[in-house]
XYZ file of N, CA and C in Angstrom:
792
model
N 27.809 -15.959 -66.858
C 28.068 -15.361 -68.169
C 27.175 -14.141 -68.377
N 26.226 -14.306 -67.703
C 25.281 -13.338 -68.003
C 25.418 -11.796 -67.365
N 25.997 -11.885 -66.121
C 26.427 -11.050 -65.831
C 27.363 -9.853 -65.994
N 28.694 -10.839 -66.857
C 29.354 -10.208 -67.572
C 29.613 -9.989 -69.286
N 28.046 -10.699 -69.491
C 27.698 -10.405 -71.011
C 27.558 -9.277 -71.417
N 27.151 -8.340 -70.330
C 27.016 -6.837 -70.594
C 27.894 -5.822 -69.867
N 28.297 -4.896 -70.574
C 28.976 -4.626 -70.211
C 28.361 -3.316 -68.764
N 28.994 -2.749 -68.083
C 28.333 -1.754 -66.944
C 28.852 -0.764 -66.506
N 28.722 0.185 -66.643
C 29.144 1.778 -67.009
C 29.382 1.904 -65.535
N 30.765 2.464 -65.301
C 31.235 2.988 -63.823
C 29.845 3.891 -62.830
N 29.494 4.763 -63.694
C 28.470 5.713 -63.022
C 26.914 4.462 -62.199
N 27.113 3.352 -62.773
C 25.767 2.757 -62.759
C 26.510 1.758 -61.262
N 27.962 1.086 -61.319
C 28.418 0.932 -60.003
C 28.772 2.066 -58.854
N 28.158 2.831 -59.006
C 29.054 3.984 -58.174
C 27.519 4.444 -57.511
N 26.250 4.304 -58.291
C 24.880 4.328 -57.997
C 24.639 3.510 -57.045
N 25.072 1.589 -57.410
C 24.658 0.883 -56.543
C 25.721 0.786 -55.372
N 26.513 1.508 -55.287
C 27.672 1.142 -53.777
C 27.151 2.527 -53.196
N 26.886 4.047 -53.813
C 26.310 4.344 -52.727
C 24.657 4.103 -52.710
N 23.794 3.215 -53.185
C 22.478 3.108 -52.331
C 23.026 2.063 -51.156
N 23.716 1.223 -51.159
C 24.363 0.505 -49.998
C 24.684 1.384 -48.840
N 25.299 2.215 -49.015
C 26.301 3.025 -48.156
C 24.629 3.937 -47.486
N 23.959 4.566 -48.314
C 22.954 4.755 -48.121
C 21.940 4.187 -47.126
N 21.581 2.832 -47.418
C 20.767 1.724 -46.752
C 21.314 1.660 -45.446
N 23.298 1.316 -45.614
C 23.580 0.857 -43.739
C 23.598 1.806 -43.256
N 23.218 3.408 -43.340
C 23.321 4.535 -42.639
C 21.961 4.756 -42.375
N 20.839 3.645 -42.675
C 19.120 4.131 -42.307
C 19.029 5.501 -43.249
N 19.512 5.458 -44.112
C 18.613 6.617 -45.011
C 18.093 5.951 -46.310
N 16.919 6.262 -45.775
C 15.610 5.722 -47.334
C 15.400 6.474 -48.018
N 16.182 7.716 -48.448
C 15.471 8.304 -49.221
C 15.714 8.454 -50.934
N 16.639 7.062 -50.664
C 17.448 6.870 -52.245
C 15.605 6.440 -53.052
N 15.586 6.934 -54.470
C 14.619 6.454 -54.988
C 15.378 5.212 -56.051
N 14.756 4.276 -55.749
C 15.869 2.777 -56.722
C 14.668 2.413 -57.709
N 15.321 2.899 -58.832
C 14.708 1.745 -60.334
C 15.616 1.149 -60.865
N 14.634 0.082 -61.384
C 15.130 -1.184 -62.169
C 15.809 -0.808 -63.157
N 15.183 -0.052 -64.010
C 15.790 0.261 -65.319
C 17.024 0.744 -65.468
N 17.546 0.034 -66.732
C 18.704 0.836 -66.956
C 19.241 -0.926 -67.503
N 20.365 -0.902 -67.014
C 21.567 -1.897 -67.650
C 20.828 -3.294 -67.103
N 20.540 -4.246 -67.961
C 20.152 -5.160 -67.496
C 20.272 -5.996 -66.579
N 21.815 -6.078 -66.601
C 22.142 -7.111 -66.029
C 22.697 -6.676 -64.359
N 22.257 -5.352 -64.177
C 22.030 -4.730 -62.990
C 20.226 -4.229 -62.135
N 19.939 -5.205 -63.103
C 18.156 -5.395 -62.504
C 17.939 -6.419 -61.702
N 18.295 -7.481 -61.061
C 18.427 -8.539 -60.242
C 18.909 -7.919 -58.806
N 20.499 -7.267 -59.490
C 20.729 -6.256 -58.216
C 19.654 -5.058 -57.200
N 19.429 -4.592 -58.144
C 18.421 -3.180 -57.882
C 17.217 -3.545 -57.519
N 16.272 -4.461 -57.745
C 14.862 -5.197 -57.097
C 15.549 -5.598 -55.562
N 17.036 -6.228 -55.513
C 17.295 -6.994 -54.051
C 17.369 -5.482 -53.012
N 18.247 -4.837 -54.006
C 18.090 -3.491 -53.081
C 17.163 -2.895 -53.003
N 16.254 -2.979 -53.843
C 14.801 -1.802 -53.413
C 14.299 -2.979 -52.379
N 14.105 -4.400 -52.493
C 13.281 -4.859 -51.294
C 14.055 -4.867 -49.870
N 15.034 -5.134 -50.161
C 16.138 -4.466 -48.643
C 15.722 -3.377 -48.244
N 15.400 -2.186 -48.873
C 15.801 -0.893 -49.065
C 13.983 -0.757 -47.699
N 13.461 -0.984 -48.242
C 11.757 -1.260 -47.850
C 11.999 -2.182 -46.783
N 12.440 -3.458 -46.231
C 12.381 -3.892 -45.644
C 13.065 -3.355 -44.315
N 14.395 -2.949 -44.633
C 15.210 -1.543 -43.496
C 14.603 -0.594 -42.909
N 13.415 0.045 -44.073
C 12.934 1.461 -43.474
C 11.543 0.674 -42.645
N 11.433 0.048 -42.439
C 10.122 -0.466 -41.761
C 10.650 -1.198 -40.738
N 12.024 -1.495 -40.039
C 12.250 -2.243 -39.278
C 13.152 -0.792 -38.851
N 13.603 0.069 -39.150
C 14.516 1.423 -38.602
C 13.147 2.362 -38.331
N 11.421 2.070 -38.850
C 10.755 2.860 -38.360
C 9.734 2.400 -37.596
N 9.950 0.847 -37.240
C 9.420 0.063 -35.919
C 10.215 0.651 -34.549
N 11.698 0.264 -35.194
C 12.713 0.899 -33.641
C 12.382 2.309 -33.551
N 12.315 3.261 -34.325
C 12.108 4.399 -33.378
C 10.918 4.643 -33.148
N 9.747 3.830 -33.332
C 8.829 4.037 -32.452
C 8.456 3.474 -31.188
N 9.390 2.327 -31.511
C 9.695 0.669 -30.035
C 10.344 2.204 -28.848
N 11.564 2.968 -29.632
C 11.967 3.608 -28.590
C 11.187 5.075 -28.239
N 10.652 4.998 -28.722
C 9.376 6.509 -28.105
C 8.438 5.950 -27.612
N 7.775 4.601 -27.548
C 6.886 3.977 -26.690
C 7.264 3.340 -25.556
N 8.642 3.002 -25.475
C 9.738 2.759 -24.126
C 9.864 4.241 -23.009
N 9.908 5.159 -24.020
C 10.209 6.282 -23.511
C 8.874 6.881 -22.396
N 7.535 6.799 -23.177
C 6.502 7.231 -22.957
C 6.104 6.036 -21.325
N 6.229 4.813 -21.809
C 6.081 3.854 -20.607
C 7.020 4.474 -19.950
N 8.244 4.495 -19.951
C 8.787 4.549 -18.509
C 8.300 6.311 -17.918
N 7.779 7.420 -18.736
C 8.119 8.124 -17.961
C 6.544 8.343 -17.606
N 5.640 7.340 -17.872
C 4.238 6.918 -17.175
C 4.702 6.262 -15.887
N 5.492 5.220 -15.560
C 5.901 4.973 -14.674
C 6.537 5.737 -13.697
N 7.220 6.500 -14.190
C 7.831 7.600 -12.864
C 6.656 8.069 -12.396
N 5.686 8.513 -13.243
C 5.000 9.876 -12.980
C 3.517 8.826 -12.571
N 3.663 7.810 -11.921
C 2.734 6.201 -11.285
C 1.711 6.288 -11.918
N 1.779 6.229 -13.506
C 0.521 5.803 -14.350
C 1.256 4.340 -14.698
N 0.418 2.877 -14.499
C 0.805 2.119 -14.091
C 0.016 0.848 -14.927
N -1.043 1.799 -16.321
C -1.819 1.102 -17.187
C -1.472 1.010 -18.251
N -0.612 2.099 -18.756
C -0.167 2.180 -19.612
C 0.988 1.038 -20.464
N 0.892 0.367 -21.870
C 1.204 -0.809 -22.076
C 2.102 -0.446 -23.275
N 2.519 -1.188 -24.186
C 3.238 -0.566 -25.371
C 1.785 -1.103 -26.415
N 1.881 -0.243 -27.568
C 0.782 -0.804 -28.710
C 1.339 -1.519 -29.455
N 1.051 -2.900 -28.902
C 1.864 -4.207 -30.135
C 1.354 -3.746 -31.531
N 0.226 -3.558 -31.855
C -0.131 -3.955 -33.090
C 0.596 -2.630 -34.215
N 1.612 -1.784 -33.425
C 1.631 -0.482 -34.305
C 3.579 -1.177 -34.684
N 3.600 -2.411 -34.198
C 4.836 -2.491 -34.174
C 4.969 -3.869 -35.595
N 5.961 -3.896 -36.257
C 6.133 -5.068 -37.188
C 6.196 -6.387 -36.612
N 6.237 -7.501 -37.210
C 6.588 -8.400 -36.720
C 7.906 -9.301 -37.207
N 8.069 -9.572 -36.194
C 9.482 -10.342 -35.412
C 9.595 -9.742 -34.524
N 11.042 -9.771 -34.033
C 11.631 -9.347 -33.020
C 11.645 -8.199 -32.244
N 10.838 -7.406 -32.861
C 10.286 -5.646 -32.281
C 9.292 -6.800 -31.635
N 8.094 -7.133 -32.278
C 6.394 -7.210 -31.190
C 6.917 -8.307 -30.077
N 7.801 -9.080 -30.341
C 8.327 -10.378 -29.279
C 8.675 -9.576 -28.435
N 9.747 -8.454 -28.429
C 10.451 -8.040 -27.193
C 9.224 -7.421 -26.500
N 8.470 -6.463 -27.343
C 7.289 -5.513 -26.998
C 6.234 -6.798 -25.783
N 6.146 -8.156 -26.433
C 5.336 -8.080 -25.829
C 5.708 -9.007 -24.476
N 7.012 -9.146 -24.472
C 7.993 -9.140 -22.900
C 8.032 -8.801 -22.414
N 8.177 -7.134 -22.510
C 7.987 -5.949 -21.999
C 6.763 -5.970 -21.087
N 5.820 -5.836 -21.781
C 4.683 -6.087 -21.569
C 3.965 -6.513 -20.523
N 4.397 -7.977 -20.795
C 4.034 -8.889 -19.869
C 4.784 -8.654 -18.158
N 5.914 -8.025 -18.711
C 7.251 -7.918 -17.368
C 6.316 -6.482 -16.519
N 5.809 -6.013 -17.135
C 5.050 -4.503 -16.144
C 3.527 -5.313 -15.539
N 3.106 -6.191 -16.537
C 2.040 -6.813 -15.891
C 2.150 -7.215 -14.291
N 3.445 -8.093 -14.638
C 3.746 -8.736 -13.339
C 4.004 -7.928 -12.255
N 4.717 -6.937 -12.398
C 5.225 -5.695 -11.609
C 4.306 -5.489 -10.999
N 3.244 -4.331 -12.291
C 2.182 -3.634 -11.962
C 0.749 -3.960 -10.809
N 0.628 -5.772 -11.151
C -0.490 -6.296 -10.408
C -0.622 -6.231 -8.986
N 1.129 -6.735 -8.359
C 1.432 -6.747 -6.822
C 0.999 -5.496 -6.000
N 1.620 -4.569 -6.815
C 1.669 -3.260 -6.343
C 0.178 -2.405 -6.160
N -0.851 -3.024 -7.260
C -2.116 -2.375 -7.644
C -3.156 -2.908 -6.088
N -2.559 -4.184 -5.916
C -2.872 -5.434 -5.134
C -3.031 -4.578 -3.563
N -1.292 -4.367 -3.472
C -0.700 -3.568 -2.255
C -1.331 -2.154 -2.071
N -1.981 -1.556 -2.892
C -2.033 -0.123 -2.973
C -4.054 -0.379 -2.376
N -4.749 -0.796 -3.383
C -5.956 -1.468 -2.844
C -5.965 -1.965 -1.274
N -5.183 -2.824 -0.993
C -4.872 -3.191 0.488
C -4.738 -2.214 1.361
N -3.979 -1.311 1.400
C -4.084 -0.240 2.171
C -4.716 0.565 2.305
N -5.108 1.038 1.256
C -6.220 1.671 1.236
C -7.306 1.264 2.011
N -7.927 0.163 1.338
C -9.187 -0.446 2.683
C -8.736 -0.327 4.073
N -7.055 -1.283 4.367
C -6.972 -1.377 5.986
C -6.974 0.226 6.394
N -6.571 1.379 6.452
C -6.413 2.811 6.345
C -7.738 3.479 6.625
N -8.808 2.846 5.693
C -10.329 3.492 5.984
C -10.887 2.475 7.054
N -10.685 1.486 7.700
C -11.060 0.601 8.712
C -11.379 -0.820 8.138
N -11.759 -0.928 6.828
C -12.167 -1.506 6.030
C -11.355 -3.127 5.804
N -11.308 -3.887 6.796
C -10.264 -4.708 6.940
C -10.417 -5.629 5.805
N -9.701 -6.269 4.969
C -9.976 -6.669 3.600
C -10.024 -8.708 4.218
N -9.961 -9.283 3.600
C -9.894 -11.027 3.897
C -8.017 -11.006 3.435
N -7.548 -11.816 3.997
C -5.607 -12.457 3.607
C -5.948 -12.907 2.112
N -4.476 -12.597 1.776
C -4.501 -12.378 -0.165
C -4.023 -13.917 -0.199
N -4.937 -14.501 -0.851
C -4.341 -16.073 -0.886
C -3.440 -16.426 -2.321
N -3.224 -15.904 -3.548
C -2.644 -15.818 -4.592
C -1.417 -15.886 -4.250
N -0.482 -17.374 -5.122
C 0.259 -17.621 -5.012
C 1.443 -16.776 -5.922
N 2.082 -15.957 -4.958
C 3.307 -14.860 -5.498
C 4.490 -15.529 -5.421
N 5.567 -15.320 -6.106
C 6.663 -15.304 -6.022
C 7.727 -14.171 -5.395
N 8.686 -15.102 -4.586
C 10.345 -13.964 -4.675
C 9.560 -13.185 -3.572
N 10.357 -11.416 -4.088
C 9.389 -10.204 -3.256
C 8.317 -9.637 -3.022
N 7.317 -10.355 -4.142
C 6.023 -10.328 -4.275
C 5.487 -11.294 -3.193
N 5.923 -12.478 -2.934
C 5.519 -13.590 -1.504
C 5.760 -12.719 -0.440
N 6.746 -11.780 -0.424
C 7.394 -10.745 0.819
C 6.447 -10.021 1.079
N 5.872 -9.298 0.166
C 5.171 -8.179 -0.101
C 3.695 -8.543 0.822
N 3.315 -10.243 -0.321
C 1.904 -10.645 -0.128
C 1.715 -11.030 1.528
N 2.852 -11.448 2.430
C 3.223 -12.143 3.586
C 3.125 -10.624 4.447
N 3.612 -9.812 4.204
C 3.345 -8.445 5.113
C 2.619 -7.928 5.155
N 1.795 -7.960 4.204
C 0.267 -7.611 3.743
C -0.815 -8.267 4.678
N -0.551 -9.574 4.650
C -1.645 -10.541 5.759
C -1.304 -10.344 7.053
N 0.209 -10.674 7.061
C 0.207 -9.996 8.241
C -0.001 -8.550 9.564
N -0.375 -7.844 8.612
C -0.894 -6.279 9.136
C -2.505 -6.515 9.272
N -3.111 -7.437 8.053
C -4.564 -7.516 8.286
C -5.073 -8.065 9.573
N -3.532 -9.662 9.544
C -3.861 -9.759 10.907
C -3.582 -9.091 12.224
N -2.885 -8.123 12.339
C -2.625 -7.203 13.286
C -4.114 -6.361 13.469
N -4.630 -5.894 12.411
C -5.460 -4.821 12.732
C -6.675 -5.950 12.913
N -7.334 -7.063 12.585
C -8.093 -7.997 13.294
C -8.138 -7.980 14.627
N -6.428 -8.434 14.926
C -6.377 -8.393 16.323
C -6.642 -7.359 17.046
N -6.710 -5.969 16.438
C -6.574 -5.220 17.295
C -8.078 -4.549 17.578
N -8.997 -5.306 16.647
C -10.832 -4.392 16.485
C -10.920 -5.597 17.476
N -10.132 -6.678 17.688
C -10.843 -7.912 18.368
C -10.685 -7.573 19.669
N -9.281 -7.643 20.026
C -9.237 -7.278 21.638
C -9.602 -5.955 22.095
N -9.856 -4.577 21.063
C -10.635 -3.595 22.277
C -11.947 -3.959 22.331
N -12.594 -4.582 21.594
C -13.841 -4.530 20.956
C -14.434 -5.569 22.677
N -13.339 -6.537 22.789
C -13.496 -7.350 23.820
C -13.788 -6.372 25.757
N -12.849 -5.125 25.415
C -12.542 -4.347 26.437
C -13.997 -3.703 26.520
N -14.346 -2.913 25.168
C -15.417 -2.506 25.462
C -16.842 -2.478 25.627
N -17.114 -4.162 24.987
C -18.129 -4.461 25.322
C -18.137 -4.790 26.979
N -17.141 -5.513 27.407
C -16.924 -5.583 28.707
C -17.205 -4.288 29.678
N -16.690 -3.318 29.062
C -17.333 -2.032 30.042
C -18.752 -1.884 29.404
N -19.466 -2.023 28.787
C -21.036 -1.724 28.254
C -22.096 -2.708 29.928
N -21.386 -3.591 29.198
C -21.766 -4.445 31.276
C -21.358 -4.462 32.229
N -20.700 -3.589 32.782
C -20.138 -3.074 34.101
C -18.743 -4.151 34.641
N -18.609 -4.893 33.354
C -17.334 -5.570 34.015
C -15.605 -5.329 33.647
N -15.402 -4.772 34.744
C -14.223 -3.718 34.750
C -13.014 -4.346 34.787
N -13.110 -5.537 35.412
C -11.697 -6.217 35.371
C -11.136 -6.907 34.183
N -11.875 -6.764 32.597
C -11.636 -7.063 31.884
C -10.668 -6.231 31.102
N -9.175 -7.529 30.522
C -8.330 -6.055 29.390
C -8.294 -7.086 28.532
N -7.567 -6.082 27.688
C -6.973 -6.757 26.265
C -5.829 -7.305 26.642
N -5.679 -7.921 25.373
C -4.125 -9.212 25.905
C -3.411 -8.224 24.932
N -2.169 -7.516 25.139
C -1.558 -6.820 24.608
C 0.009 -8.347 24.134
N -0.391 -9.532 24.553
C 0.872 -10.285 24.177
C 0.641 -10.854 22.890
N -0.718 -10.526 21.985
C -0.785 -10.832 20.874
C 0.140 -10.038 19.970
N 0.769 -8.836 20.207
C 1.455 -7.640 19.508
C 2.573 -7.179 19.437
N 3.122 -6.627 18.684
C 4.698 -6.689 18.999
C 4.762 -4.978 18.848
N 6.001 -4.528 19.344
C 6.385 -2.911 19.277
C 5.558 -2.254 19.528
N 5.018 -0.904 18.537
C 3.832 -0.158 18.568
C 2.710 -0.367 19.009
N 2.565 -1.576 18.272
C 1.197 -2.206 18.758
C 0.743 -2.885 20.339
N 1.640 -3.715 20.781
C 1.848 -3.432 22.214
C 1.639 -2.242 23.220
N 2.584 -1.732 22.576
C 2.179 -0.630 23.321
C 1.065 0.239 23.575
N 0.589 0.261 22.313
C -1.075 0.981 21.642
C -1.885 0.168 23.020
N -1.829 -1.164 22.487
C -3.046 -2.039 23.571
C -2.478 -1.891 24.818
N -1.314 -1.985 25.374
C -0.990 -1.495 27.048
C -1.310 -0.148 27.243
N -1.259 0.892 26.787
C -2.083 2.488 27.234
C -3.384 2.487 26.973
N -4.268 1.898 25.687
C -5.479 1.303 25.856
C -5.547 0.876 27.415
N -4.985 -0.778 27.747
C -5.230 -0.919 28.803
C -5.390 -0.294 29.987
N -4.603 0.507 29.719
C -3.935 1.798 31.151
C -4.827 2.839 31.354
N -5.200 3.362 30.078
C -6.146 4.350 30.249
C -7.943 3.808 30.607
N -8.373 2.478 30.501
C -9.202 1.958 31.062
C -8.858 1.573 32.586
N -7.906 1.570 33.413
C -7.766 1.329 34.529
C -7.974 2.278 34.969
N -7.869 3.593 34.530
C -7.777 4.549 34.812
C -8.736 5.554 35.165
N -9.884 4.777 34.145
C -11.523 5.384 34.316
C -11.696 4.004 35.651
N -11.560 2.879 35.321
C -12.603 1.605 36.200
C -12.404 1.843 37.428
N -10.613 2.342 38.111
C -10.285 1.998 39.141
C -11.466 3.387 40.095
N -11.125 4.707 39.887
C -11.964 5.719 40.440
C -13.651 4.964 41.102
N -13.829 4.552 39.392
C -15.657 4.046 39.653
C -15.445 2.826 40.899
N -14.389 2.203 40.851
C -14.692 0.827 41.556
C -14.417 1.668 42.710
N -13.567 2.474 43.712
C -13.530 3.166 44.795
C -14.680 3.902 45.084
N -15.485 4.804 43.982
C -16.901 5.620 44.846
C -17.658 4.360 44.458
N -17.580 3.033 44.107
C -18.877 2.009 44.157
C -19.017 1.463 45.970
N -17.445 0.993 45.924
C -16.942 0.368 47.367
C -17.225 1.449 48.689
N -17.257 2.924 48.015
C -17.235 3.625 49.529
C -18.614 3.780 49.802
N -19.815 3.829 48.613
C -20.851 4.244 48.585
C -21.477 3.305 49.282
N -21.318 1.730 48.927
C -21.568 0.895 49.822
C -21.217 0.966 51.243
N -20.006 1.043 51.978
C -19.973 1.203 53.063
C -20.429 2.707 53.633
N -20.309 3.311 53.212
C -21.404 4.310 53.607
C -22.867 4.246 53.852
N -23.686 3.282 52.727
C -24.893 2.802 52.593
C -25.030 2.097 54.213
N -23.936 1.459 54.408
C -24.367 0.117 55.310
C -23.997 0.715 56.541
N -23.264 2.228 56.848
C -23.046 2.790 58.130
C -21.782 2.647 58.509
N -21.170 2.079 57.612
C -19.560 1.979 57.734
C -18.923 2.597 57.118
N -18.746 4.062 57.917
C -18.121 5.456 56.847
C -16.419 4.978 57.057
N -15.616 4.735 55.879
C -14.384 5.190 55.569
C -13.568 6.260 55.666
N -12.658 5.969 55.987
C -11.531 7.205 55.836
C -11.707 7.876 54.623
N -11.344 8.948 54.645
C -11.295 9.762 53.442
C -10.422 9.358 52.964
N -10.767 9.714 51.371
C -9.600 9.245 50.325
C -8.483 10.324 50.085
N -7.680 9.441 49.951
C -6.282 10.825 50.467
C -5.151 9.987 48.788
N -6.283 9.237 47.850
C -5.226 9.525 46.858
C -5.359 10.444 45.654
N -4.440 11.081 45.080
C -4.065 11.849 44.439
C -4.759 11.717 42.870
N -5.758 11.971 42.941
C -6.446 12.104 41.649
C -6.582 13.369 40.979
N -6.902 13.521 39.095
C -6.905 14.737 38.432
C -8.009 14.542 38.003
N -8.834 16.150 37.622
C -9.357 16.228 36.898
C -10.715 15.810 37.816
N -11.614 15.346 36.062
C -12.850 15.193 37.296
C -13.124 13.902 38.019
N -11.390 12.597 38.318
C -11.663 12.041 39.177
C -11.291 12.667 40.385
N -10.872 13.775 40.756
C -10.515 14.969 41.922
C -11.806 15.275 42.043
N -12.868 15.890 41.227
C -14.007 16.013 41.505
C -15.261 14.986 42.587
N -15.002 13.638 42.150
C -15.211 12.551 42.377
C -14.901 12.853 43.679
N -13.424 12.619 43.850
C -13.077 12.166 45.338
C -13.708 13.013 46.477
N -13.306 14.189 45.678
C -13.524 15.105 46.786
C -15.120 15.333 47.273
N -16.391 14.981 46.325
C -17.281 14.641 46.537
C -17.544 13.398 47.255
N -17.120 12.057 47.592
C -17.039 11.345 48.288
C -16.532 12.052 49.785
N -15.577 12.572 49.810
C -14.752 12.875 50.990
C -15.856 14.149 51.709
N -16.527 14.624 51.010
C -17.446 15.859 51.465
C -19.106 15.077 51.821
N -19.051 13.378 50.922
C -20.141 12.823 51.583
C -19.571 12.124 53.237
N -18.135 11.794 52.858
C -17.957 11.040 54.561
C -17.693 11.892 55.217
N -17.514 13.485 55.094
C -17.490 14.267 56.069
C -18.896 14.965 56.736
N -19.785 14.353 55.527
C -21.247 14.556 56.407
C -21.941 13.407 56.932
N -21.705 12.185 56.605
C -21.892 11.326 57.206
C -21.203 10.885 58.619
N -20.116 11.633 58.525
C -18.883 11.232 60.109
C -19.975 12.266 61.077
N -20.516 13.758 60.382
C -21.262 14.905 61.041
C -22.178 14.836 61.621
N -23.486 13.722 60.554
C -24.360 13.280 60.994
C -24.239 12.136 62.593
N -23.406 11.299 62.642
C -23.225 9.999 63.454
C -22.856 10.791 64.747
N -22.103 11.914 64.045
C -21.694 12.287 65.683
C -22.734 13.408 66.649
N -23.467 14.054 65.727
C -24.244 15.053 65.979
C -25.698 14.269 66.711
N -25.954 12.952 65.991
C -27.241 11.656 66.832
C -26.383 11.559 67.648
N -25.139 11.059 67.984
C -24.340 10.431 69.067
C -24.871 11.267 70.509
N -24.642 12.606 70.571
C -24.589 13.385 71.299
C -26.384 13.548 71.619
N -26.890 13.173 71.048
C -28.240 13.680 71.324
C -28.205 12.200 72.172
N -28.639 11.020 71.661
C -28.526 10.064 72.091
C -28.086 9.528 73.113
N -26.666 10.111 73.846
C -25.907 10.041 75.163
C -26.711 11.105 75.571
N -27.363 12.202 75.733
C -27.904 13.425 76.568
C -28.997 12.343 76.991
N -29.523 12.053 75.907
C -30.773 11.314 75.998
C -31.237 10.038 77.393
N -29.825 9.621 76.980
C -29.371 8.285 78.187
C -28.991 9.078 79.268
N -28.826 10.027 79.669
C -28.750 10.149 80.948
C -29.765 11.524 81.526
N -31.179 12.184 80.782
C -31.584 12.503 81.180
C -31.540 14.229 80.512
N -30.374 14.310 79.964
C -30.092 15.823 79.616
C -30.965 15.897 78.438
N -32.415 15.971 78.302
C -33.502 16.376 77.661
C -33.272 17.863 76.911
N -32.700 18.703 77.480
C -32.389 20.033 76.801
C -31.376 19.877 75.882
């Protein structure tokens, strides 16, 4: 009854259908008072607190979407700290999603911070300990390729490390086990290997000739095909058994004169 106890001037409905029309289009800039026809003051308080409650939830979203904006294009550009500011946001359903969001870059962000640290150390030599943190999905992928490279490069300070202390003590027949390795790495430790055969074998030939030379048992000259300064090498060996063959034969002859008298 009360409602239609009074009566309500067209201009005063035509006010409140467009602050409506107003409100669902996000424009606040209707100014709404109470006053006026009474029995249109119940109305006009629901719409001014609508009216206030709209512009604070239409000026949460466009800042939800300029702080979406700003994160992701921190992310392109791998700033990777950057978070949304819950507290600048209202509450309900803006700070809930915000802080989903949130949490969803955490998870992202950690693996990767994880992975990026990791390489870094293995890269400077700096071999880190296996990431024991239990990951999920592509992050277990991630964390599983990760240990596994640490253990590659373990293996790999282990077995030269094995080669070269072994040459520090003159023992040459020692290699690396290149069957710990797969692809590249194989291969790395087999030319490792190769190129240590390559210094030992030379030394172990002028050790072996020097000895039989020592003991009067001059060798054939070495007639294999070496570069560089194991050519130097050889050919210095081959210029010692060609003075040692010089010497044996040059006593020989004195020695037979000797035995039969030819004193001159």
């Amino acid at each position: 009854m009360g409602f239609f106890g009074n009566k309500i001037k067209q201009e005063q409905i035509d006010d409140v259908v467009s602050i409506i029309e107003n409100i669902s289009e996000n424009d606040f800039d209707t100014q709404i008072t109470t006053s006026g026809a009474e029995t249109l003051t119940p109305i006009l308080k629901a719409l001014k607190k609508l009216q206030e409650k709209n512009r604070k939830q239409f000026a949460g979203e466009a800042f939800f979407r300029k702080e979406m904006g700003a994160i992701l294009n921190n992310i392109i550009n791998g700033k990777l700290d950057e978070r949304i500011a819950l507290e600048t946001l209202p509450e309900g359903g803006l700070k809930t999603t915000g802080k989903e969001i949130n949490a969803i870059l955490d998870a992202v962000v950690a693996p990767l911070k994880v992975t990026s640290t990791y390489v870094e150390q293995i890269a400077k030599g700096d071999i880190p300990a296996p990431i024991t943190t239990d990951y999920q999905g592509e992050y277990r992928v991630i964390r599983d390729n990760l240990n596994g490279l640490i253990k590659t490069a373990n293996g790999l300070l282990e077995q030269t490390s094995i080669v070269i202390q072994a040459a520090a003590v003159g023992a040459l027949d020692k290699r690396a086990d290149a069957s710990h390795f797969q692809g590249g790495w194989n291969q790395l430790i087999k030319g490792f290997n190769d190129a240590f055969v390559n210094v030992a074998d030379p030394l172990k030939v002028t050790s072996n000739y020097i000895e039989l030379i020592a003991k009067g048992d001059i060798p054939a000259a070495i007639t294999t095909d070496y570069k560089g300064e194991y050519l130097v090498i050889r050919n210095n060996l081959n210029g010692l058994i060609q003075t040692a063959n010089g010497l044996l034969e040059q006593t020989s002859i004195v020695i037979q004169a000797a035995a039969v008298g030819a004193l001159d």
